[in-house]
Coordinates of N, CA and C and ligand atoms in Angstrom, one line a residue:
X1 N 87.9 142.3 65.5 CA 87.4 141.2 66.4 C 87.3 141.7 67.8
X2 N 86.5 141.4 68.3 CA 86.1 141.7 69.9 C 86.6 140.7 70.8
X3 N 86.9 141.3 72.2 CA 87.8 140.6 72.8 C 87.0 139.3 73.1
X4 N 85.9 139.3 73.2 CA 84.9 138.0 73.4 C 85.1 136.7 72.3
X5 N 85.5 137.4 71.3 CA 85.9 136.4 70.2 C 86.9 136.0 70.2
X6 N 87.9 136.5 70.8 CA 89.1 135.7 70.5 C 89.3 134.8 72.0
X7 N 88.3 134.8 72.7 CA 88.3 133.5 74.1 C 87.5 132.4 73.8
X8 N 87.9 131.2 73.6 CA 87.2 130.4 73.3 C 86.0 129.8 74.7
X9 N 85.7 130.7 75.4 CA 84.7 130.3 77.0 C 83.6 129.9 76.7
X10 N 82.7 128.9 77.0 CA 81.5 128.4 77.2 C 80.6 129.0 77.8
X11 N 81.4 129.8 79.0 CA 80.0 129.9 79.6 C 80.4 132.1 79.7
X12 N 79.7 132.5 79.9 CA 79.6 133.7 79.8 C 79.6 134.6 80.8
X13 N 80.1 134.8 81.7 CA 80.1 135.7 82.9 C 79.1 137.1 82.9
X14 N 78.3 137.1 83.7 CA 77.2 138.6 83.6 C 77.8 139.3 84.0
X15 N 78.0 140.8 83.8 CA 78.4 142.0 84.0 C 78.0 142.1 85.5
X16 N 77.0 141.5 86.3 CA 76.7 141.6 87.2 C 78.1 141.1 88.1
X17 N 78.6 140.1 87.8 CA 79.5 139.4 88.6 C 80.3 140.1 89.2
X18 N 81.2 141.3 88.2 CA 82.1 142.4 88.8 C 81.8 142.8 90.0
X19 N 80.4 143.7 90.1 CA 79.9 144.3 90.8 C 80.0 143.6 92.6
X20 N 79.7 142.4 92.2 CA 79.9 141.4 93.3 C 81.3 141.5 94.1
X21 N 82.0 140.6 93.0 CA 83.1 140.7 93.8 C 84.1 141.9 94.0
X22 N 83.7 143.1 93.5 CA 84.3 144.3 93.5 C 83.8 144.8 95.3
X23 N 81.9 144.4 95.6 CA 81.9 144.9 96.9 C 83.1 144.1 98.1
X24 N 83.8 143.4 98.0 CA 84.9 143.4 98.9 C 86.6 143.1 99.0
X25 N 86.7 144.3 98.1 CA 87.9 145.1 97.4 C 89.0 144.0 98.0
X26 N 89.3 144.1 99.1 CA 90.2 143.8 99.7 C 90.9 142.2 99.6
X27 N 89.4 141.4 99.4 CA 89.1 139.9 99.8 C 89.5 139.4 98.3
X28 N 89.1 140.6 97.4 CA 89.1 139.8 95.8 C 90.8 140.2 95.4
X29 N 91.7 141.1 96.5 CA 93.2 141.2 95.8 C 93.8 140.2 96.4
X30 N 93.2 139.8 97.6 CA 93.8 138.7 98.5 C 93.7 137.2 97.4
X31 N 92.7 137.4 97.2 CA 92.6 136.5 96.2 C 93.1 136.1 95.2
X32 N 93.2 137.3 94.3 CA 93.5 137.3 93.2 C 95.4 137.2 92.8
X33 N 95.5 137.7 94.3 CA 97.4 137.9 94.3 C 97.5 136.0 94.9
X34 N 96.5 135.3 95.4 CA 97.1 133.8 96.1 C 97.3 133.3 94.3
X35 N 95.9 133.4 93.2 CA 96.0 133.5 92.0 C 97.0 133.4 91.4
X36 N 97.8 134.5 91.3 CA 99.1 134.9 90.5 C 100.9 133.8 91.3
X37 N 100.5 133.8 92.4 CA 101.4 132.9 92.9 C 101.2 131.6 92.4
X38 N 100.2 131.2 92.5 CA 99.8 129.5 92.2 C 100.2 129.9 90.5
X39 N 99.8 130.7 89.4 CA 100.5 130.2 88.4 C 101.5 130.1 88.4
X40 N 102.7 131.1 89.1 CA 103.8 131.3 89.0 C 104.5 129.6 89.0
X41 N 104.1 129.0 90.8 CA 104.7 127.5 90.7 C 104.1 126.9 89.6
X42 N 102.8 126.8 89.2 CA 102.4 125.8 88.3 C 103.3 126.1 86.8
X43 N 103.7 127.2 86.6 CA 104.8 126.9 85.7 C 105.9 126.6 85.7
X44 N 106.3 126.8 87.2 CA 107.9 126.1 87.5 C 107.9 124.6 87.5
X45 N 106.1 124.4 88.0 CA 106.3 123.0 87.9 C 105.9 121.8 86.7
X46 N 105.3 123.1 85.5 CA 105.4 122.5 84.2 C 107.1 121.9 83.4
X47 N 107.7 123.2 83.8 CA 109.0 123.2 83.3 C 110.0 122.4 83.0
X48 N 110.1 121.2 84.2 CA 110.8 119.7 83.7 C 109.1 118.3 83.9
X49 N 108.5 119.1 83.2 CA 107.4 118.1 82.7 C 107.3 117.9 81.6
X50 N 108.1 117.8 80.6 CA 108.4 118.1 79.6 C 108.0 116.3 78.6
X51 N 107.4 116.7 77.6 CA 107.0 115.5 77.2 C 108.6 114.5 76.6
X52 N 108.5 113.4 76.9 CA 109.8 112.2 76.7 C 109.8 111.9 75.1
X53 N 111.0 112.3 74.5 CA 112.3 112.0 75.1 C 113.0 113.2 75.4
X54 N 112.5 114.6 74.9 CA 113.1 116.1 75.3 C 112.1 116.9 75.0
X55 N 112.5 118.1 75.6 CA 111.5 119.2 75.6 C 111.3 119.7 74.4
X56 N 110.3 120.0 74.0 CA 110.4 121.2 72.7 C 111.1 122.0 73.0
X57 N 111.8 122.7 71.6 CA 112.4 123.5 71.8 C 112.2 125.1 73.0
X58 N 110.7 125.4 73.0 CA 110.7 126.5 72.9 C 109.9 126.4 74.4
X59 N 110.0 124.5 74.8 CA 109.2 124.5 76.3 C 109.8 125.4 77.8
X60 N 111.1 125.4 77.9 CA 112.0 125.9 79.0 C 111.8 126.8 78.7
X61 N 111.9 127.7 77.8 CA 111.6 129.7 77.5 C 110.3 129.9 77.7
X62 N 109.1 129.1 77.4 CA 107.9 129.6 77.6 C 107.5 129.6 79.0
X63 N 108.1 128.4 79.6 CA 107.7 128.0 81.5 C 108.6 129.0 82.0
X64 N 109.9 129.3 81.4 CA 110.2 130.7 82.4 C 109.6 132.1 82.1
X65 N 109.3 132.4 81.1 CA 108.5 133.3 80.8 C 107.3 133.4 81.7
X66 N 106.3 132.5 82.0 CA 105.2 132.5 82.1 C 105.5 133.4 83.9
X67 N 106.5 131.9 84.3 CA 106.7 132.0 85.5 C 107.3 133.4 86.0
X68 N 108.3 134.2 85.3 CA 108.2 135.5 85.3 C 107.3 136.7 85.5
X69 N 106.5 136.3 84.7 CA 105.1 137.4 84.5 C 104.5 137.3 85.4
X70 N 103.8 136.3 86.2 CA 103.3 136.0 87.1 C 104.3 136.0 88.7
X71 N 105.2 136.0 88.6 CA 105.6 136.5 89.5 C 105.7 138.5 89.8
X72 N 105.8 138.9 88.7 CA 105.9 140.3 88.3 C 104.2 140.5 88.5
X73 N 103.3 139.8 88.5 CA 101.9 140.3 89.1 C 101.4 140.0 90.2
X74 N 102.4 139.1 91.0 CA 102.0 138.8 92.5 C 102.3 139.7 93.1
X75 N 103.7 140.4 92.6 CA 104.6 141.4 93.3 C 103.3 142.5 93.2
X76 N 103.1 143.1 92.2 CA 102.1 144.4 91.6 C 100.5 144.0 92.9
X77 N 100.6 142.9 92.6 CA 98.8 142.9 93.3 C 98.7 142.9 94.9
X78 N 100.0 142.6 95.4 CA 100.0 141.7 97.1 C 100.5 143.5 97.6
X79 N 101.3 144.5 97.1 CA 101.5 145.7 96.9 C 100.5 146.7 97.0
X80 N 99.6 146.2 96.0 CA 98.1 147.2 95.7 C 97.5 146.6 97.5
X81 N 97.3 145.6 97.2 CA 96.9 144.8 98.5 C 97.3 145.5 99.7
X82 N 98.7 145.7 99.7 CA 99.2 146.2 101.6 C 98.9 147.9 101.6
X83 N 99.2 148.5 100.3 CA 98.8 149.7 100.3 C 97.3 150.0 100.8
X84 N 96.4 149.4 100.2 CA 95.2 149.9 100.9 C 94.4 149.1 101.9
X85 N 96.0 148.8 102.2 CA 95.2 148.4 104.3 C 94.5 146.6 104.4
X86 N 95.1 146.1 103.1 CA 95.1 144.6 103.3 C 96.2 143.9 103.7
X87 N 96.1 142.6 103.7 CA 97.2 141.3 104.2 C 96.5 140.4 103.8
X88 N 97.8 139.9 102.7 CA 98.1 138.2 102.1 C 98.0 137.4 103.5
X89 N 96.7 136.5 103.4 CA 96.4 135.3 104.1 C 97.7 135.0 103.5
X90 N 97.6 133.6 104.9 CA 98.6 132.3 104.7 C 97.9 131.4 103.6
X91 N 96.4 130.8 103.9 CA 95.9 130.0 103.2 C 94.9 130.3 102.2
X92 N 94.9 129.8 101.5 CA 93.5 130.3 100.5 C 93.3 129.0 99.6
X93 N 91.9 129.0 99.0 CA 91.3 128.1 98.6 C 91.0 128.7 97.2
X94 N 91.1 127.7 96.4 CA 90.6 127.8 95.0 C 89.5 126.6 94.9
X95 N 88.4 126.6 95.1 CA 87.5 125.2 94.6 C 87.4 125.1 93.1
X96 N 87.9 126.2 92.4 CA 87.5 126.2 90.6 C 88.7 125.3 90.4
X97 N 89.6 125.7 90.5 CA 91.0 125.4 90.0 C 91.5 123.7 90.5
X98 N 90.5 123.6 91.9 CA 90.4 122.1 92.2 C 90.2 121.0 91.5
X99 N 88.7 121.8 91.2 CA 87.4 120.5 90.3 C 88.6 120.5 89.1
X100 N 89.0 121.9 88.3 CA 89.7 121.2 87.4 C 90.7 120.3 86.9
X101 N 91.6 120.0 87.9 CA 92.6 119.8 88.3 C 91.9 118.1 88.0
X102 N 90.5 117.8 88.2 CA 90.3 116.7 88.9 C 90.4 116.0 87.4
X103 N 90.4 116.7 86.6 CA 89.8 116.5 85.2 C 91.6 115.6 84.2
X104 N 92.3 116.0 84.8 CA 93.7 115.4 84.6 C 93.7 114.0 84.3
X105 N 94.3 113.3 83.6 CA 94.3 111.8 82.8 C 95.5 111.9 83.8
X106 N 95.5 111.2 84.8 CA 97.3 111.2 85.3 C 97.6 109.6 85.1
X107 N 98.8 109.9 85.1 CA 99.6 108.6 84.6 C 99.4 108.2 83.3
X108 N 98.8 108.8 82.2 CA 98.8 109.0 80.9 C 99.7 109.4 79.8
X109 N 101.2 110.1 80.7 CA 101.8 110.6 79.6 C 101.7 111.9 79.1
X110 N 101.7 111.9 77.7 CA 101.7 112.9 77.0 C 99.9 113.2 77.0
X111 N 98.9 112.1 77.3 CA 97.7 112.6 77.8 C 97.5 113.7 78.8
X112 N 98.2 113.1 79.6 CA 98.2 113.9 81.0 C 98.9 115.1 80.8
X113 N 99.8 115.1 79.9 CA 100.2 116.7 79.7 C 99.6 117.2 79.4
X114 N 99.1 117.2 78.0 CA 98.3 117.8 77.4 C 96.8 118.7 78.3
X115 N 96.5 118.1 79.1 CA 95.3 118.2 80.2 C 95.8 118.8 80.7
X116 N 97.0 118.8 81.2 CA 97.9 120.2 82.5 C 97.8 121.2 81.7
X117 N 98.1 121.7 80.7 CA 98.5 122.6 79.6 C 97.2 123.0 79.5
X118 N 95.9 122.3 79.0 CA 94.7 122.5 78.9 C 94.0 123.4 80.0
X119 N 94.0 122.8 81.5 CA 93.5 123.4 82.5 C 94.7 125.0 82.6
X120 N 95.5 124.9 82.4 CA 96.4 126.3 82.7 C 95.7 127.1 81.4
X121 N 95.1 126.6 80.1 CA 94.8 127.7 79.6 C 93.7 128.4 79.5
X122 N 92.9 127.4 80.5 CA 91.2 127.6 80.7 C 91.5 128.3 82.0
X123 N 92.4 128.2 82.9 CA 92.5 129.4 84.1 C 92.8 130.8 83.5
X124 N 94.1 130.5 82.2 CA 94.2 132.2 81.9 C 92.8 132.5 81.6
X125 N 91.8 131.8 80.5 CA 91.6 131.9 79.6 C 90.0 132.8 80.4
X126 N 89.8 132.0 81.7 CA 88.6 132.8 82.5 C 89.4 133.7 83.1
X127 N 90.4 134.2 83.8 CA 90.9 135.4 84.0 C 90.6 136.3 83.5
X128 N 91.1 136.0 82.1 CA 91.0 137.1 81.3 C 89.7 137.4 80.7
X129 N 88.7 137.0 80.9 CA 87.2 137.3 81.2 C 87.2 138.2 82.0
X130 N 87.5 137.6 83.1 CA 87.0 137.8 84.4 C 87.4 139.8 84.8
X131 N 89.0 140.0 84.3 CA 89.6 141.3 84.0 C 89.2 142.1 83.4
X132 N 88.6 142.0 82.4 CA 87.5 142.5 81.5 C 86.5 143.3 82.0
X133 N 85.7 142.1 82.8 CA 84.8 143.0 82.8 C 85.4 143.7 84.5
X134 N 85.8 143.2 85.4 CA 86.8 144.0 86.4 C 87.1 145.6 86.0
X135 N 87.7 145.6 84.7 CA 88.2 146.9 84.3 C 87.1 147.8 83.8
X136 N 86.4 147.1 83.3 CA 84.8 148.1 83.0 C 84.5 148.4 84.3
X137 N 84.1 147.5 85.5 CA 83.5 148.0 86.4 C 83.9 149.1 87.7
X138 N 85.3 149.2 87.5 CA 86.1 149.9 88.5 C 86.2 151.4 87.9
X139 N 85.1 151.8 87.4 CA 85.1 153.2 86.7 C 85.6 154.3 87.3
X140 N 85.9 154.4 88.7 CA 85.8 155.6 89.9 C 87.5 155.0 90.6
X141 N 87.9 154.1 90.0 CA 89.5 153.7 90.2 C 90.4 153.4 88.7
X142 N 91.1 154.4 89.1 CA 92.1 154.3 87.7 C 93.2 153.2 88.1
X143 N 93.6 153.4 89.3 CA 94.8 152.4 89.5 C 94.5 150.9 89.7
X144 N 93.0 150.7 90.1 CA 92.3 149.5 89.7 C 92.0 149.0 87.8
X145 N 91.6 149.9 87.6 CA 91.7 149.8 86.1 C 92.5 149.5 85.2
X146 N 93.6 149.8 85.8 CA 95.1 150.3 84.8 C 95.1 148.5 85.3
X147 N 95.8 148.2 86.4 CA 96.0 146.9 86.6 C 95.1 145.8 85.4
X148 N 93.9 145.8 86.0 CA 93.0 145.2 85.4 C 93.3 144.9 83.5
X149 N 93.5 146.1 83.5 CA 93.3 145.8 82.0 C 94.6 145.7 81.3
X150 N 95.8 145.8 82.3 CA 97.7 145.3 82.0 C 97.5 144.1 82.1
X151 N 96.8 143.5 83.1 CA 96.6 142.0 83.6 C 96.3 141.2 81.9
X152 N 94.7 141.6 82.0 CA 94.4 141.3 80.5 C 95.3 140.7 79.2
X153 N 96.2 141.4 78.6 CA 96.6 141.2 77.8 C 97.7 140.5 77.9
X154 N 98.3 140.2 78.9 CA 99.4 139.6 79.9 C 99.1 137.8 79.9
X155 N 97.4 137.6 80.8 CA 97.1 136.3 80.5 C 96.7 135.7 79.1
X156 N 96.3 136.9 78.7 CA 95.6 136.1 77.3 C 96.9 135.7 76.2
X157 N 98.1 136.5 76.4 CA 99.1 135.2 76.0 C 99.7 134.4 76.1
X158 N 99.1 134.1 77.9 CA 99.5 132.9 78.8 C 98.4 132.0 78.0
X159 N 97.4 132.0 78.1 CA 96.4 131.4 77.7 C 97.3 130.5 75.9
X160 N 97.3 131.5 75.2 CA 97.9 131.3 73.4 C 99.3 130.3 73.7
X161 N 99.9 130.5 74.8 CA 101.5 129.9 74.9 C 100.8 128.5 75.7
X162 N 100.2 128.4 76.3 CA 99.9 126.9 76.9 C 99.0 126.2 75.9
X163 N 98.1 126.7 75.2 CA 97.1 125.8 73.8 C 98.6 125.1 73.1
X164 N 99.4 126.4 72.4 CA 100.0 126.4 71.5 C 101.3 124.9 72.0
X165 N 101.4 124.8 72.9 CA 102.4 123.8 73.4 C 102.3 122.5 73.4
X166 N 100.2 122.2 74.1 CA 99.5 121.5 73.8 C 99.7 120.6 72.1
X167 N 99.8 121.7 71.3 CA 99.3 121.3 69.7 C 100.5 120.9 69.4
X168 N 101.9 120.8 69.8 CA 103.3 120.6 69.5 C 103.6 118.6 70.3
X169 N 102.7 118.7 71.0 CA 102.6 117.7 72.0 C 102.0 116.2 71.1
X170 N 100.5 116.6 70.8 CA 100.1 115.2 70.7 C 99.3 115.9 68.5
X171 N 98.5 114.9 67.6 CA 98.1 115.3 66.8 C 96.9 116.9 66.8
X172 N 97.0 117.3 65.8 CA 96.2 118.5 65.9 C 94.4 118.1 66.1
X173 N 94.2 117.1 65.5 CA 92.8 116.5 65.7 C 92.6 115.8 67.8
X174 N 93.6 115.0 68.1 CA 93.5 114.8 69.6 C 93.8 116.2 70.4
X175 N 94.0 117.1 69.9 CA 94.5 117.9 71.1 C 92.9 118.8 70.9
X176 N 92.3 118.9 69.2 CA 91.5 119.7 69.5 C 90.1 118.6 70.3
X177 N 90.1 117.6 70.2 CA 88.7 116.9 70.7 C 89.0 116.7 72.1
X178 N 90.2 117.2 72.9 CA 89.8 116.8 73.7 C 89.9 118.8 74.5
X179 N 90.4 119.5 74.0 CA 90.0 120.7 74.2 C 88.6 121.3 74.0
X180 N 87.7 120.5 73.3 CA 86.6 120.7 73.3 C 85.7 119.8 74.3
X181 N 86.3 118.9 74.8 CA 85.8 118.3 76.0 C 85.7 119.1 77.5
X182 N 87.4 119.8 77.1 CA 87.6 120.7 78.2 C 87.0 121.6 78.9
X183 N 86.5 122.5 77.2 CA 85.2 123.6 77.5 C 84.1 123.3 77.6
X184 N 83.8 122.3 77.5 CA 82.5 121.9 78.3 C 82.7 122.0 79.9
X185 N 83.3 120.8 80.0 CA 83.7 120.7 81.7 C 83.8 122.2 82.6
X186 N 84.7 122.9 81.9 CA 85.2 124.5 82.8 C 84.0 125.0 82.4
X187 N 83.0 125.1 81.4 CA 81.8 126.4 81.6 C 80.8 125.3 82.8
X188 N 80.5 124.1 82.8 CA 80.0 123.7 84.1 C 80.3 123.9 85.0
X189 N 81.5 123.7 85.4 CA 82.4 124.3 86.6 C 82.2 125.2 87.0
X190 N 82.7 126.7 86.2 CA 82.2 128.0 86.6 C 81.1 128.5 86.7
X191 N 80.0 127.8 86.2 CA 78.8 128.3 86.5 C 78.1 127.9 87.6
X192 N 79.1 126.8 88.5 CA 78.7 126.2 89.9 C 79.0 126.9 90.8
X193 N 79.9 127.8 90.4 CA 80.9 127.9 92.0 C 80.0 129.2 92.7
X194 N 80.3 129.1 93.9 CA 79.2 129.7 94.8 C 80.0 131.7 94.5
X195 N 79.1 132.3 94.8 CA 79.5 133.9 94.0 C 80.1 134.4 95.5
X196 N 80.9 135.6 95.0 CA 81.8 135.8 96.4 C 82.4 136.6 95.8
X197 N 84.0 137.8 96.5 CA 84.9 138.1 96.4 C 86.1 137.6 95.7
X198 N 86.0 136.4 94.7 CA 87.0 136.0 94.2 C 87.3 136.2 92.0
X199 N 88.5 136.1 91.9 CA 88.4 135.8 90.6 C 87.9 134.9 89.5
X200 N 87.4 133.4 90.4 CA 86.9 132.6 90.0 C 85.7 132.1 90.5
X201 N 84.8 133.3 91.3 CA 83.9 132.7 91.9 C 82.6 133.1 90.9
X202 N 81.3 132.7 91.7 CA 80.2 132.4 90.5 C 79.4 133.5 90.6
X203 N 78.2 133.1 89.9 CA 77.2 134.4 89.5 C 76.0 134.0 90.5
Ligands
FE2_301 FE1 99.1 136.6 86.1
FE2_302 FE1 98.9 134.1 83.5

């Protein structure tokens, strides 16, 4: 199976994209490390969100886990970052991660969870696109590469651990129709966003 097959993504990112945000090295680790921080809280802040009357069993090990990893990549990337002569902004902007966010049933419940869980698995889930082709394109950087493609297999079972929590949550038929709602929405999304130095920016 090819790695393309096992992402469920709508919309398809051109090989060109790399190329892009790779011309400003610097701008896309700044990025990509504000990235790895925002998952890190959004799993601390999944962690007593826990659907009523108690958590699944396996919800508090998965939100610290996640939140682990992603701390362990902020560290690795903000690192690569100061080594070659960058600095972590104070502020940064995600407009992808916004729009999705907008997409949340709030005050729904175990709806609304479900949709948090959904949008966290559609951010690993274009990451790990996005790393992909990152790691093809940084051919003349090994320690770019090496990252890239550790990243890789790191999100993609962030991606498998947030679906899979989703499906424990509500019936297997509501969790998939509205997951398929979801990938509509996120391949529109990403194919909006204006193209630049980022992990989630456009083509
Ligand atoms: Fe990460
Ligand atoms: Fe992740």
């Amino acid at each position: 199976m090819t790695v393309e097959a096992q992402l469920p993504l709508r919309y398809v990112t051109p090989p060109a994209w790399a190329a892009v945000a790779l011309a400003r090295p610097l701008e896309l680790l700044n990025d990509h490390a504000h990235l790895e921080k925002k998952a890190a809280t959004n799993a601390l802040e999944l962690l007593n969100r826990w659907p009523e009357p108690r958590a699944p069993e396996n919800w508090v090990t998965a939100m610290t886990a996640v939140a682990r990893d992603e701390v362990e990549h902020l560290a690795t990337v903000s690192r690569l970052l100061a080594r070659r002569g960058g600095r972590l902004t104070r502020q940064h902007a995600n407009p992808y991660a916004s729009e999705l966010h907008k997409l949340v049933r709030k005050g729904r419940g175990k709806e609304e969870l479900i949709d948090r869980l959904m949008i966290s698995a559609l951010i690993e889930a274009r990451s790990c696109e996005r790393f992909k082709l990152l790691g093809e394109a940084v051919k003349d950087d090994a320690e770019l590469r090496k990252l890239y493609r550790g990243l890789w297999a790191s999100e993609h079972g962030h991606y498998r651990t947030f679906i899979q929590l989703a499906e424990q949550i509500l019936p297997q038929e509501v969790v998939s129709a509205r997951w398929d709602q979801m990938l509509d929405a996120e391949a529109t999304l990403i194919a909006r966003q204006a193209p630049g130095p980022r992990m989630h920016g456009g083509t």
